[in-house]
Amino acid sequence: QKLLVESGGGVVQAGGSLRLACTAPGNIYNNHVMAWFRQGPRDEREFVAGFVRDDRRTDYADAVKGRFTISRDDAKNTVYLQMNSLKVEDASVYYCAASTLGYWRSSSVDYWGKGTLVTVSS
């Protein structure tokens, strides 16, 4: 069983919005930096958005800057990804990720969620 649990995926029209959520056990949430990845065109997991270690600053992939926003609710041990102005190219399986280092390469991730499917129709 995956320790990180995503929700919020679904089918949306191009130009629409979705909000993803990821919950984690407290011991993971409080000792890791959180991020979102998605499955790339060749099945690699590519970075989408994440927090910076020991900081509340955020980092985004160029493809989603200005459209996606990562946020968190510490009382709920939950990280969110608000996705606006969705494009067909954004369709993918999105994964929540937790890292002690906060270096946003897939190899630096300690825990993964099972993924949630986002489908964008034209």
PDB file of C-alpha atoms in Angstrom:
ATOM      1  CA  GLN A   1       0.000   0.000   0.000  1.00  0.00           C
ATOM      2  CA  LYS A   2       1.276   3.418  -0.973  1.00  0.00           C
ATOM      3  CA  LEU A   3       1.782   5.810   1.925  1.00  0.00           C
ATOM      4  CA  LEU A   4       1.056   8.885  -0.178  1.00  0.00           C
ATOM      5  CA  VAL A   5      -2.529   9.089  -1.392  1.00  0.00           C
ATOM      6  CA  GLU A   6      -3.542  11.313  -4.299  1.00  0.00           C
ATOM      7  CA  SER A   7      -7.020  12.383  -5.268  1.00  0.00           C
ATOM      8  CA  GLY A   8      -8.706  14.852  -7.577  1.00  0.00           C
ATOM      9  CA  GLY A   9      -7.882  13.460 -10.976  1.00  0.00           C
ATOM     10  CA  GLY A  10     -10.533  13.190 -13.623  1.00  0.00           C
ATOM     11  CA  VAL A  11     -11.672  14.323 -17.041  1.00  0.00           C
ATOM     12  CA  VAL A  12     -11.723  18.008 -17.873  1.00  0.00           C
ATOM     13  CA  GLN A  13     -12.199  20.093 -21.000  1.00  0.00           C
ATOM     14  CA  ALA A  14      -9.208  21.982 -22.338  1.00  0.00           C
ATOM     15  CA  GLY A  15      -9.092  25.359 -20.647  1.00  0.00           C
ATOM     16  CA  GLY A  16     -10.660  24.009 -17.495  1.00  0.00           C
ATOM     17  CA  SER A  17      -9.265  23.393 -14.039  1.00  0.00           C
ATOM     18  CA  LEU A  18      -8.604  20.592 -11.608  1.00  0.00           C
ATOM     19  CA  ARG A  19      -7.252  20.496  -8.090  1.00  0.00           C
ATOM     20  CA  LEU A  20      -5.197  17.524  -7.009  1.00  0.00           C
ATOM     21  CA  ALA A  21      -4.563  16.626  -3.390  1.00  0.00           C
ATOM     22  CA  CYS A  22      -2.019  14.377  -1.711  1.00  0.00           C
ATOM     23  CA  THR A  23      -2.160  13.255   1.892  1.00  0.00           C
ATOM     24  CA  ALA A  24       0.729  11.695   3.767  1.00  0.00           C
ATOM     25  CA  PRO A  25       1.363  10.258   7.219  1.00  0.00           C
ATOM     26  CA  GLY A  26       2.630  12.885   9.615  1.00  0.00           C
ATOM     27  CA  ASN A  27       6.069  11.365  10.024  1.00  0.00           C
ATOM     28  CA  ILE A  28       6.591  11.575   6.282  1.00  0.00           C
ATOM     29  CA  TYR A  29       4.885  14.890   5.694  1.00  0.00           C
ATOM     30  CA  ASN A  30       6.780  16.644   8.499  1.00  0.00           C
ATOM     31  CA  ASN A  31      10.218  15.332   7.546  1.00  0.00           C
ATOM     32  CA  HIS A  32      10.112  15.519   3.762  1.00  0.00           C
ATOM     33  CA  VAL A  33       9.716  18.088   1.052  1.00  0.00           C
ATOM     34  CA  MET A  34       6.742  17.515  -1.208  1.00  0.00           C
ATOM     35  CA  ALA A  35       6.348  17.773  -4.955  1.00  0.00           C
ATOM     36  CA  TRP A  36       4.317  16.687  -7.947  1.00  0.00           C
ATOM     37  CA  PHE A  37       5.543  14.723 -10.937  1.00  0.00           C
ATOM     38  CA  ARG A  38       3.799  13.395 -13.999  1.00  0.00           C
ATOM     39  CA  GLN A  39       4.395  10.595 -16.437  1.00  0.00           C
ATOM     40  CA  GLY A  40       6.277  11.827 -19.452  1.00  0.00           C
ATOM     41  CA  PRO A  41       5.844  10.787 -23.071  1.00  0.00           C
ATOM     42  CA  ARG A  42       8.451   8.056 -22.712  1.00  0.00           C
ATOM     43  CA  ASP A  43       7.156   6.855 -19.326  1.00  0.00           C
ATOM     44  CA  GLU A  44       9.725   8.750 -17.286  1.00  0.00           C
ATOM     45  CA  ARG A  45       8.480  10.727 -14.319  1.00  0.00           C
ATOM     46  CA  GLU A  46       9.047  14.399 -14.938  1.00  0.00           C
ATOM     47  CA  PHE A  47       9.000  17.161 -12.371  1.00  0.00           C
ATOM     48  CA  VAL A  48       5.980  19.450 -12.391  1.00  0.00           C
ATOM     49  CA  ALA A  49       5.955  21.499  -9.186  1.00  0.00           C
ATOM     50  CA  GLY A  50       7.536  21.315  -5.758  1.00  0.00           C
ATOM     51  CA  PHE A  51       8.578  23.086  -2.616  1.00  0.00           C
ATOM     52  CA  VAL A  52      12.187  24.053  -1.948  1.00  0.00           C
ATOM     53  CA  ARG A  53      13.926  22.415   0.990  1.00  0.00           C
ATOM     54  CA  ASP A  54      13.797  24.462   4.199  1.00  0.00           C
ATOM     55  CA  ASP A  55      11.853  27.183   2.455  1.00  0.00           C
ATOM     56  CA  ARG A  56       8.321  28.013   1.423  1.00  0.00           C
ATOM     57  CA  ARG A  57       9.445  28.972  -2.034  1.00  0.00           C
ATOM     58  CA  THR A  58       8.301  26.848  -4.894  1.00  0.00           C
ATOM     59  CA  ASP A  59       9.666  25.653  -8.197  1.00  0.00           C
ATOM     60  CA  TYR A  60       7.781  24.819 -11.377  1.00  0.00           C
ATOM     61  CA  ALA A  61       8.483  23.207 -14.677  1.00  0.00           C
ATOM     62  CA  ASP A  62       8.534  25.765 -17.462  1.00  0.00           C
ATOM     63  CA  ALA A  63       5.599  24.094 -19.166  1.00  0.00           C
ATOM     64  CA  VAL A  64       3.249  24.820 -16.256  1.00  0.00           C
ATOM     65  CA  LYS A  65       4.473  28.168 -14.932  1.00  0.00           C
ATOM     66  CA  GLY A  66       1.666  30.645 -14.560  1.00  0.00           C
ATOM     67  CA  ARG A  67      -0.978  27.934 -14.802  1.00  0.00           C
ATOM     68  CA  PHE A  68      -0.265  25.518 -11.936  1.00  0.00           C
ATOM     69  CA  THR A  69       0.103  26.351  -8.259  1.00  0.00           C
ATOM     70  CA  ILE A  70       1.385  24.077  -5.510  1.00  0.00           C
ATOM     71  CA  SER A  71       0.198  24.736  -1.967  1.00  0.00           C
ATOM     72  CA  ARG A  72      -0.103  22.967   1.351  1.00  0.00           C
ATOM     73  CA  ASP A  73      -2.280  22.599   4.423  1.00  0.00           C
ATOM     74  CA  ASP A  74      -0.067  21.431   7.264  1.00  0.00           C
ATOM     75  CA  ALA A  75      -2.996  20.773   9.591  1.00  0.00           C
ATOM     76  CA  LYS A  76      -4.231  18.160   7.118  1.00  0.00           C
ATOM     77  CA  ASN A  77      -0.814  16.842   6.043  1.00  0.00           C
ATOM     78  CA  THR A  78      -1.912  17.639   2.529  1.00  0.00           C
ATOM     79  CA  VAL A  79      -0.278  19.183  -0.507  1.00  0.00           C
ATOM     80  CA  TYR A  80      -2.335  20.467  -3.435  1.00  0.00           C
ATOM     81  CA  LEU A  81      -1.786  21.139  -7.087  1.00  0.00           C
ATOM     82  CA  GLN A  82      -4.182  23.650  -8.573  1.00  0.00           C
ATOM     83  CA  MET A  83      -4.150  23.258 -12.343  1.00  0.00           C
ATOM     84  CA  ASN A  84      -5.729  26.012 -14.402  1.00  0.00           C
ATOM     85  CA  SER A  85      -5.973  26.600 -18.135  1.00  0.00           C
ATOM     86  CA  LEU A  86      -5.370  22.934 -18.746  1.00  0.00           C
ATOM     87  CA  LYS A  87      -4.043  21.863 -22.109  1.00  0.00           C
ATOM     88  CA  VAL A  88      -4.300  18.548 -23.869  1.00  0.00           C
ATOM     89  CA  GLU A  89      -0.545  18.232 -23.375  1.00  0.00           C
ATOM     90  CA  ASP A  90      -1.086  18.235 -19.600  1.00  0.00           C
ATOM     91  CA  ALA A  91      -2.931  14.934 -19.690  1.00  0.00           C
ATOM     92  CA  SER A  92      -0.970  12.380 -17.717  1.00  0.00           C
ATOM     93  CA  VAL A  93      -0.810  10.369 -14.557  1.00  0.00           C
ATOM     94  CA  TYR A  94       0.214  12.729 -11.781  1.00  0.00           C
ATOM     95  CA  TYR A  95       2.232  11.484  -8.814  1.00  0.00           C
ATOM     96  CA  CYS A  96       2.777  12.927  -5.390  1.00  0.00           C
ATOM     97  CA  ALA A  97       6.378  12.672  -4.197  1.00  0.00           C
ATOM     98  CA  ALA A  98       8.287  13.138  -0.948  1.00  0.00           C
ATOM     99  CA  SER A  99      12.027  13.713  -0.610  1.00  0.00           C
ATOM    100  CA  THR A 100      14.312  14.403   2.329  1.00  0.00           C
ATOM    101  CA  LEU A 101      16.689  16.286   0.034  1.00  0.00           C
ATOM    102  CA  GLY A 102      14.295  18.323  -2.043  1.00  0.00           C
ATOM    103  CA  TYR A 103      16.276  17.763  -5.218  1.00  0.00           C
ATOM    104  CA  TRP A 104      13.532  17.240  -7.723  1.00  0.00           C
ATOM    105  CA  ARG A 105      14.781  14.371  -9.757  1.00  0.00           C
ATOM    106  CA  SER A 106      12.850  11.145  -9.653  1.00  0.00           C
ATOM    107  CA  SER A 107      15.920   9.376  -8.257  1.00  0.00           C
ATOM    108  CA  SER A 108      15.808  11.627  -5.177  1.00  0.00           C
ATOM    109  CA  VAL A 109      12.257  10.683  -4.264  1.00  0.00           C
ATOM    110  CA  ASP A 110      11.815   8.549  -1.158  1.00  0.00           C
ATOM    111  CA  TYR A 111       8.066   7.956  -1.410  1.00  0.00           C
ATOM    112  CA  TRP A 112       5.611   7.949  -4.285  1.00  0.00           C
ATOM    113  CA  GLY A 113       1.859   7.961  -4.441  1.00  0.00           C
ATOM    114  CA  LYS A 114       0.010   5.546  -6.682  1.00  0.00           C
ATOM    115  CA  GLY A 115      -0.823   8.294  -9.147  1.00  0.00           C
ATOM    116  CA  THR A 116      -4.035   9.959 -10.215  1.00  0.00           C
ATOM    117  CA  LEU A 117      -5.111  10.189 -13.849  1.00  0.00           C
ATOM    118  CA  VAL A 118      -5.792  13.554 -15.436  1.00  0.00           C
ATOM    119  CA  THR A 119      -7.491  13.471 -18.818  1.00  0.00           C
ATOM    120  CA  VAL A 120      -7.874  16.660 -20.848  1.00  0.00           C
ATOM    121  CA  SER A 121     -10.269  16.583 -23.771  1.00  0.00           C
ATOM    122  CA  SER A 122     -10.322  18.956 -26.719  1.00  0.00           C
TER     123      SER A 122
END
